[in-house]
Tab-separated table of C-alpha atoms and ligand atoms in Angstrom:
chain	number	residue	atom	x	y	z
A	12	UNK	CA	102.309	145.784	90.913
A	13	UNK	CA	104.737	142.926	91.754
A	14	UNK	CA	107.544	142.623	88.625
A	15	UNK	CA	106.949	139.647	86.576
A	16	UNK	CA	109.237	137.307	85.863
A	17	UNK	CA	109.963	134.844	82.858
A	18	UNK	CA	112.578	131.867	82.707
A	19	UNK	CA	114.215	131.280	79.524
A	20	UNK	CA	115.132	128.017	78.557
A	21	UNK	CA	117.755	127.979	75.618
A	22	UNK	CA	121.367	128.354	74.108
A	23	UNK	CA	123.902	130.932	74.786
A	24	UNK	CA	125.576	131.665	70.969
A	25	UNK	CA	127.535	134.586	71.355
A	26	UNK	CA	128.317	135.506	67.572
A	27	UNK	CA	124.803	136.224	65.783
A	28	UNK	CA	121.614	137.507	67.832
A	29	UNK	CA	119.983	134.732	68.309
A	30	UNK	CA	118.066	132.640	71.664
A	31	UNK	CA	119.613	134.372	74.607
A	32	UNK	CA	121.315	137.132	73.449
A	33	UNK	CA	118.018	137.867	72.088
A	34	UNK	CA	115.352	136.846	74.901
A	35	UNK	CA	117.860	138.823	77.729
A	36	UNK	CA	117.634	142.312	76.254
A	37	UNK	CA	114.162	142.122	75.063
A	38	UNK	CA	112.378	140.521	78.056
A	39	UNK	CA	114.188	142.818	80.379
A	40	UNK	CA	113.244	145.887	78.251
A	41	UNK	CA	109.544	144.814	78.921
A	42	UNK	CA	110.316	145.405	82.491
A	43	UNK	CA	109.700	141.843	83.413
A	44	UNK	CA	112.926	139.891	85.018
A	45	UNK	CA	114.170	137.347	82.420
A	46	UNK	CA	115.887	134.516	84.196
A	47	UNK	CA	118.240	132.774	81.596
A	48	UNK	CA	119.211	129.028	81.952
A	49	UNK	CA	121.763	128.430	79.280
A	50	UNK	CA	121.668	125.048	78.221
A	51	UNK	CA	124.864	125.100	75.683
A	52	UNK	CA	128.139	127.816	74.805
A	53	UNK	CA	128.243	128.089	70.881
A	54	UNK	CA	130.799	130.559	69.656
A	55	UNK	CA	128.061	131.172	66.845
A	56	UNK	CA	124.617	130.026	65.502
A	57	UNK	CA	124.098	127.389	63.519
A	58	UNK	CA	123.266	129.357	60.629
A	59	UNK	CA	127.175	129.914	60.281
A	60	UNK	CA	129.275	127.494	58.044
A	61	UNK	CA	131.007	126.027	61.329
A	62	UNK	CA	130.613	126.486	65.021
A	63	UNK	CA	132.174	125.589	68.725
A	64	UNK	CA	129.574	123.587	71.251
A	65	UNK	CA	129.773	123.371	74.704
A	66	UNK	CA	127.173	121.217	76.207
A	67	UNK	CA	125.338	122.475	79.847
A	68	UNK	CA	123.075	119.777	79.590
A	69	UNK	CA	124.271	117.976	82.946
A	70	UNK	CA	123.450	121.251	84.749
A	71	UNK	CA	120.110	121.731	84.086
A	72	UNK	CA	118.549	119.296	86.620
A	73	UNK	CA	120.973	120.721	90.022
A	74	UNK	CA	120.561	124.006	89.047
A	75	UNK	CA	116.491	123.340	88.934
A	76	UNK	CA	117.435	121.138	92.441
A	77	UNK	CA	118.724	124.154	93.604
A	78	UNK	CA	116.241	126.509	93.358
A	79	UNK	CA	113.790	124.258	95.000
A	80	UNK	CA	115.472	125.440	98.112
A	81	UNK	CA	115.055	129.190	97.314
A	82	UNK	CA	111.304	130.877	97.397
A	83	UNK	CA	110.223	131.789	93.724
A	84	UNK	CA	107.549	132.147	90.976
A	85	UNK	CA	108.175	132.090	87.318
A	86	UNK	CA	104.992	133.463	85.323
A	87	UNK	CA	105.805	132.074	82.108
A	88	UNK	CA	108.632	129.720	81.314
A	89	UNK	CA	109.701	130.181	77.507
A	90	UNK	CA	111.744	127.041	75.812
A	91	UNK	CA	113.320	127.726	72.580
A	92	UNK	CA	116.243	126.059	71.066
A	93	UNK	CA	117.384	122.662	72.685
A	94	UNK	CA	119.716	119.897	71.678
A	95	UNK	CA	117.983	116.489	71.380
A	96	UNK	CA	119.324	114.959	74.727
A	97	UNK	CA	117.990	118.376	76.243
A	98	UNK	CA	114.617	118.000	75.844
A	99	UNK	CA	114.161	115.677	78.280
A	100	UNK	CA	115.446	117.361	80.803
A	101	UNK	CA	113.841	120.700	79.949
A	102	UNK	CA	110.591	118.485	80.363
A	103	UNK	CA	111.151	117.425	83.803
A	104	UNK	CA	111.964	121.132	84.814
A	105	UNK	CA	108.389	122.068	83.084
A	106	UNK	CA	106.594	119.362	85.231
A	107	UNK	CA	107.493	120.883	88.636
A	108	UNK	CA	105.982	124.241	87.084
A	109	UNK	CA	103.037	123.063	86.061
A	110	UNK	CA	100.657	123.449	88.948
A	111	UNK	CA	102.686	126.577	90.060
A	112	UNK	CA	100.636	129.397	87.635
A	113	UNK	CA	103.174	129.107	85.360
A	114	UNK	CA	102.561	129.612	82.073
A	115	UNK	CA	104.591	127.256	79.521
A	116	UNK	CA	105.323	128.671	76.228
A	117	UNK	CA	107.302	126.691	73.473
A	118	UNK	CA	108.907	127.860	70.223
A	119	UNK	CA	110.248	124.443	68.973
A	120	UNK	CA	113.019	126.776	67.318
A	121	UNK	CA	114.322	122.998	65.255
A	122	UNK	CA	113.564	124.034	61.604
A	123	UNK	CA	112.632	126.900	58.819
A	124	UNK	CA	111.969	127.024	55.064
A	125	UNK	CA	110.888	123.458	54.855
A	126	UNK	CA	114.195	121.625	56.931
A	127	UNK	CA	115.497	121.176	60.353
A	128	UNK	CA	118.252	122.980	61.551
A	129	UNK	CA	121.919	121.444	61.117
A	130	UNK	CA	122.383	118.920	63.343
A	131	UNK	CA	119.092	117.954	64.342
A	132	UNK	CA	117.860	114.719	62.955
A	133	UNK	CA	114.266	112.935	62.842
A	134	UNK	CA	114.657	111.882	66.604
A	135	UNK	CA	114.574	115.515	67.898
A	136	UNK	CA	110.992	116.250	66.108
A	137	UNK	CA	110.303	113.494	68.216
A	138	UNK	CA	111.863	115.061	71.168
A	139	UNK	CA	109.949	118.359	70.574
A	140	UNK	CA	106.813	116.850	70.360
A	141	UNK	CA	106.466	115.517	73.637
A	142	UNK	CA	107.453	119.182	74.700
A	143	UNK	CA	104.722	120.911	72.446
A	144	UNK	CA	102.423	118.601	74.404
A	145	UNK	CA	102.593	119.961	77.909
A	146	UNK	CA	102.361	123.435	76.047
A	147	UNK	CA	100.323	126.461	77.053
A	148	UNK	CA	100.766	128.239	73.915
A	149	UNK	CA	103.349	127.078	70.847
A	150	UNK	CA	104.588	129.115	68.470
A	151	UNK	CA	105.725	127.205	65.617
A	152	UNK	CA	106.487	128.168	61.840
A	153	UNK	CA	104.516	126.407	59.355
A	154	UNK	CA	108.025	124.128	58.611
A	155	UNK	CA	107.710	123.207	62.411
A	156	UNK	CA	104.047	122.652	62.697
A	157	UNK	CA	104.358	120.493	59.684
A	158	UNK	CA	107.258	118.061	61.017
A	159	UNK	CA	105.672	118.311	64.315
A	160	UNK	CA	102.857	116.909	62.779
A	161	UNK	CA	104.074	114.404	59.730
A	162	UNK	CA	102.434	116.892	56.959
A	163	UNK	CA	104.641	116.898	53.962
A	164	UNK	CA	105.694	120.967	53.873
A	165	UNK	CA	103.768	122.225	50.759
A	166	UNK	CA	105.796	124.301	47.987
A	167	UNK	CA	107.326	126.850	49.584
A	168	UNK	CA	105.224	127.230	52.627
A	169	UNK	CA	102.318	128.503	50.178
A	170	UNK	CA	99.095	126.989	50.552
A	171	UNK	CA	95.286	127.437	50.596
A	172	UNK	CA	94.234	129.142	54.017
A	173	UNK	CA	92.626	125.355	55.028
A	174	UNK	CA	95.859	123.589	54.948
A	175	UNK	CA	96.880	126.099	57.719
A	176	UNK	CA	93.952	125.579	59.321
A	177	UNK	CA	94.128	121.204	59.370
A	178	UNK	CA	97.770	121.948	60.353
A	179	UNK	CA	97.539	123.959	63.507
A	180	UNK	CA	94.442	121.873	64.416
A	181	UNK	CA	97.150	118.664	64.347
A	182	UNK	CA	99.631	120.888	66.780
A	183	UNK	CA	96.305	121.252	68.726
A	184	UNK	CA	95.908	117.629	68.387
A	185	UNK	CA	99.479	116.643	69.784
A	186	UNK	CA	98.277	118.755	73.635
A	187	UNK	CA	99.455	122.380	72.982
A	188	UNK	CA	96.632	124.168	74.568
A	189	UNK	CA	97.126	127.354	72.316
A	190	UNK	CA	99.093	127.014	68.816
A	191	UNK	CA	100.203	130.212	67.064
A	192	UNK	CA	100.654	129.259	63.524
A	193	UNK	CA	103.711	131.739	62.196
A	194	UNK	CA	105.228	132.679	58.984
A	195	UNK	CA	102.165	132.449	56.461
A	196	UNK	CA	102.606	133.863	53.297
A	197	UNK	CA	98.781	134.076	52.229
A	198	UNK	CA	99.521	136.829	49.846
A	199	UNK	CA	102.302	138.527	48.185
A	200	UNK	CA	103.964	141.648	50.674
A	201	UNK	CA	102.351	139.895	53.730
A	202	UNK	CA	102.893	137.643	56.348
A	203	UNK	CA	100.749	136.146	58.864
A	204	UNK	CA	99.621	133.898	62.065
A	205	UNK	CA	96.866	131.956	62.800
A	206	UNK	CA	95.659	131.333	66.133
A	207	UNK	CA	93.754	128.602	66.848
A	208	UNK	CA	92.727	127.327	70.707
A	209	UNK	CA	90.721	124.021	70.216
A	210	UNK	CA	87.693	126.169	69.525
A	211	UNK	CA	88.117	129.007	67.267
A	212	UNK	CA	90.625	130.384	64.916
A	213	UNK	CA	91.774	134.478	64.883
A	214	UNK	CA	94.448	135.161	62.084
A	215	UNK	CA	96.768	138.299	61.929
A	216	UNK	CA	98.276	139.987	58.719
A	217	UNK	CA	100.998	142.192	58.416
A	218	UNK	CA	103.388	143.690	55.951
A	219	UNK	CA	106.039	141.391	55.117
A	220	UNK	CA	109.526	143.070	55.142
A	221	UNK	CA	112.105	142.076	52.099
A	222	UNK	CA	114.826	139.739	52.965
A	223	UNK	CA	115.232	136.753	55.637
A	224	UNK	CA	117.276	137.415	58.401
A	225	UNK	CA	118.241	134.787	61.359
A	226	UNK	CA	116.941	134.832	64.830
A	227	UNK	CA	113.449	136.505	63.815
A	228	UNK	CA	111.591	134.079	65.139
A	229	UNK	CA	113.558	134.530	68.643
A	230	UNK	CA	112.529	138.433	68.567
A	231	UNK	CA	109.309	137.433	67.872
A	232	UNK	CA	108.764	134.963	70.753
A	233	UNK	CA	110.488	136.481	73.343
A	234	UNK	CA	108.531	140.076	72.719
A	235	UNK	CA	105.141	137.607	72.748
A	236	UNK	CA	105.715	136.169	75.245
A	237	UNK	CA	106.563	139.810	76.892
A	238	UNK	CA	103.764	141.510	76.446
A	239	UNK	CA	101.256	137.936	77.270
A	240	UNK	CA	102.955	138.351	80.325
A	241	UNK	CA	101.965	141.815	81.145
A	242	UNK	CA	98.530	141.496	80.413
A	243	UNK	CA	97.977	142.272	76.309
A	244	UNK	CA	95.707	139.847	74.717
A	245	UNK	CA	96.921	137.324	72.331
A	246	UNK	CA	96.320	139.403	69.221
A	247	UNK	CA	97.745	142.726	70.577
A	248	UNK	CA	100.783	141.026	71.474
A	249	UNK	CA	101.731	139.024	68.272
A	250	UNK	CA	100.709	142.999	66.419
A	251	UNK	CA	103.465	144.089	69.003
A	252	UNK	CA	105.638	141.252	68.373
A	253	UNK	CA	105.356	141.869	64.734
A	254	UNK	CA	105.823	145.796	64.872
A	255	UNK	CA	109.016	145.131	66.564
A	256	UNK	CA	110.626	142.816	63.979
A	257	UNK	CA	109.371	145.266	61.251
A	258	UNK	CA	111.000	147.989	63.272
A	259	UNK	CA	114.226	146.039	63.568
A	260	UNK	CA	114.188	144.913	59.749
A	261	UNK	CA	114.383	148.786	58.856
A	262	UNK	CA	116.427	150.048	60.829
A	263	UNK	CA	119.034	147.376	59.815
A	264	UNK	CA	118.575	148.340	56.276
A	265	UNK	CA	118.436	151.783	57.038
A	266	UNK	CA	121.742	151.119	58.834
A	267	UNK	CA	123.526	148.801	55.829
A	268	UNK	CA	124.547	146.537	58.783
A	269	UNK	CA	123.352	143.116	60.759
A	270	UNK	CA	122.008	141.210	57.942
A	271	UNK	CA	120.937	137.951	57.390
A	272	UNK	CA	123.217	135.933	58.944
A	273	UNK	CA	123.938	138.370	62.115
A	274	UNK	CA	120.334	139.101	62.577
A	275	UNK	CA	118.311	142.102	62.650
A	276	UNK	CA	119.226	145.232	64.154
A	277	UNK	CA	116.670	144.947	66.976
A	278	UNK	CA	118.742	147.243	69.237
A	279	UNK	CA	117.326	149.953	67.623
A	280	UNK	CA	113.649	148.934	68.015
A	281	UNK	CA	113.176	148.821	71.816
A	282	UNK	CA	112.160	152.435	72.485
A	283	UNK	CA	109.473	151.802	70.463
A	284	UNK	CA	108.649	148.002	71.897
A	285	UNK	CA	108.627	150.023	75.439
A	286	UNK	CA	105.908	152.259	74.102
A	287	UNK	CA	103.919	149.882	72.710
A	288	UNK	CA	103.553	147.936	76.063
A	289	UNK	CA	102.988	151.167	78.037
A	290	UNK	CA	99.940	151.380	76.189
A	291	UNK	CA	96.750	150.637	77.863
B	7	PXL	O1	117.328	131.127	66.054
B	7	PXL	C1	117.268	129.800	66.396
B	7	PXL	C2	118.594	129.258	66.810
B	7	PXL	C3	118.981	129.364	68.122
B	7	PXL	N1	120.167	128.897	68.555
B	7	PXL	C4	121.032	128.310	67.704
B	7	PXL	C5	120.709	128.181	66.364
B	7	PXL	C6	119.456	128.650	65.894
B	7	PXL	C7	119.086	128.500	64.497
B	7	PXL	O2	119.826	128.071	63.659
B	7	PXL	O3	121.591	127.627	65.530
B	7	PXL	C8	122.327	127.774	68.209
């Protein structure tokens, strides 16, 4: 079978597993090539009291130039966190793809717990709506689905089951052609995601692990994304997506290390994320 490959469309922050520190290692574990296009240097996350930023935002349109000359198929491009001015560009890049059989995934990665991310301000939402439009499949967390959308964020992120429902229907609304609602908390010790795809809904529960730890939602996209690639359906691959950050979760508390701010220990996960996909 020919390898699959995936371009990844976000920031390089070396300190705290996050974007493309996280995307790299899992993707590639998959067995799938994961083509990285860094779109800024951060000595850190955001997540971190202070940070460096370099911006690579004038080099995403000649490196995209560039490979125009060179013979090549991405099956799935995956966006995930973008500076304002970025999105734009990352846009144009997604148009040339989009009558190539290239699936376009987007995790607006802009927001959790009910605000944007430091240094993003109402004009990015903006931004990242005109992105979630050409979408595929979305992925966003009920805080992004709800600015996405202009739905005040209800008490922390709990709400009756039909508020989830009118809110990925709106992210449906906006062009996505597949929204993955994550980060429900319909119940105490559980977390879910609701699918919905402009004609029914499916919803997945699992266990919710104690804690919140940073960059979650970038292990959970990237090994999504992984296993849509290779063939799983939808719901087998956000089970696998969530087994892995469950995996991860434990092992960094078994471990007393990582943390919140550093970001689960999902190092110690992949041997069982390989086994998973081998699976039939
Ligand atoms: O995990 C999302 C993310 C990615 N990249 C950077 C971030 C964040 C979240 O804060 O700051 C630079």
């Amino acid at each position: 079978m020919r390898q699959k490959r995936i371009l990844t469309i976000q920031d390089y922050s070396c300190l705290g597993r996050c974007s493309t520190t996280v995307a790299l290692p899992t993707i590639s574990c998959a067995g799938i090539e994961c083509v990285a296009l860094p779109t800024a240097l951060l000595s850190n996350h955001t997540d971190y009291p202070s940070w460096t930023f370099f911006d690579l935002t004038d080099q995403i349109k000649p490196i995209a130039e560039k490979w125009k000359e060179f013979d090549h198929h991405f099956d799935a491009i995956y966006t995930g966190y973008l500076s304002t001015k970025q999105v734009g560009e990352v846009i144009a890049l997604c148009k040339d793809y989009k009558e190539k059989d290239t699936l376009l995934f987007v995790d607006p990665a802009m927001a959790d717990w009910g605000k944007l991310y430091a240094g993003f301000g109402p004009e990015h939402v903006l931004e990242m709506r005109k992105l979630v439009a050409l979408a595929d499949l979305t992925k966003p967390n009920l805080t992004e689905a709800c600015l996405l959308t202009g739905t005040p964020y209800p008490n922390e992120g709990k709400a009756p089951f039909s508020f989830y429902e009118e809110v990925a229907k709106k992210v449906h609304g906006l062009g996505a052609k597949v929204v993955i609602l994550s980060g429900l908390s319909s119940k105490e010790g559980k977390l879910g995601c609701l699918v919905y795809d402009g004609k029914e809904f499916s919803f997945f529960e699992g266990d919710r692990e104690p804690g919140s730890y940073h960059g979650t939602g970038d292990l959970f996209s990237s090994a999504l994304i992984s296993a849509i690639v290779l063939g799983k359906t939808l719901l087998r691959s956000i089970e696998i997506a969530h087994r892995y950050i469950v995996t991860s979760i434990h092992e960094t508390l078994a471990h007393h290390q990582g943390g919140k701010i550093y970001g689960p220990m999902f190092e110690y996960a992949l041997p069982e994320f390989i086994s998973l996909l081998r699976e039939e």
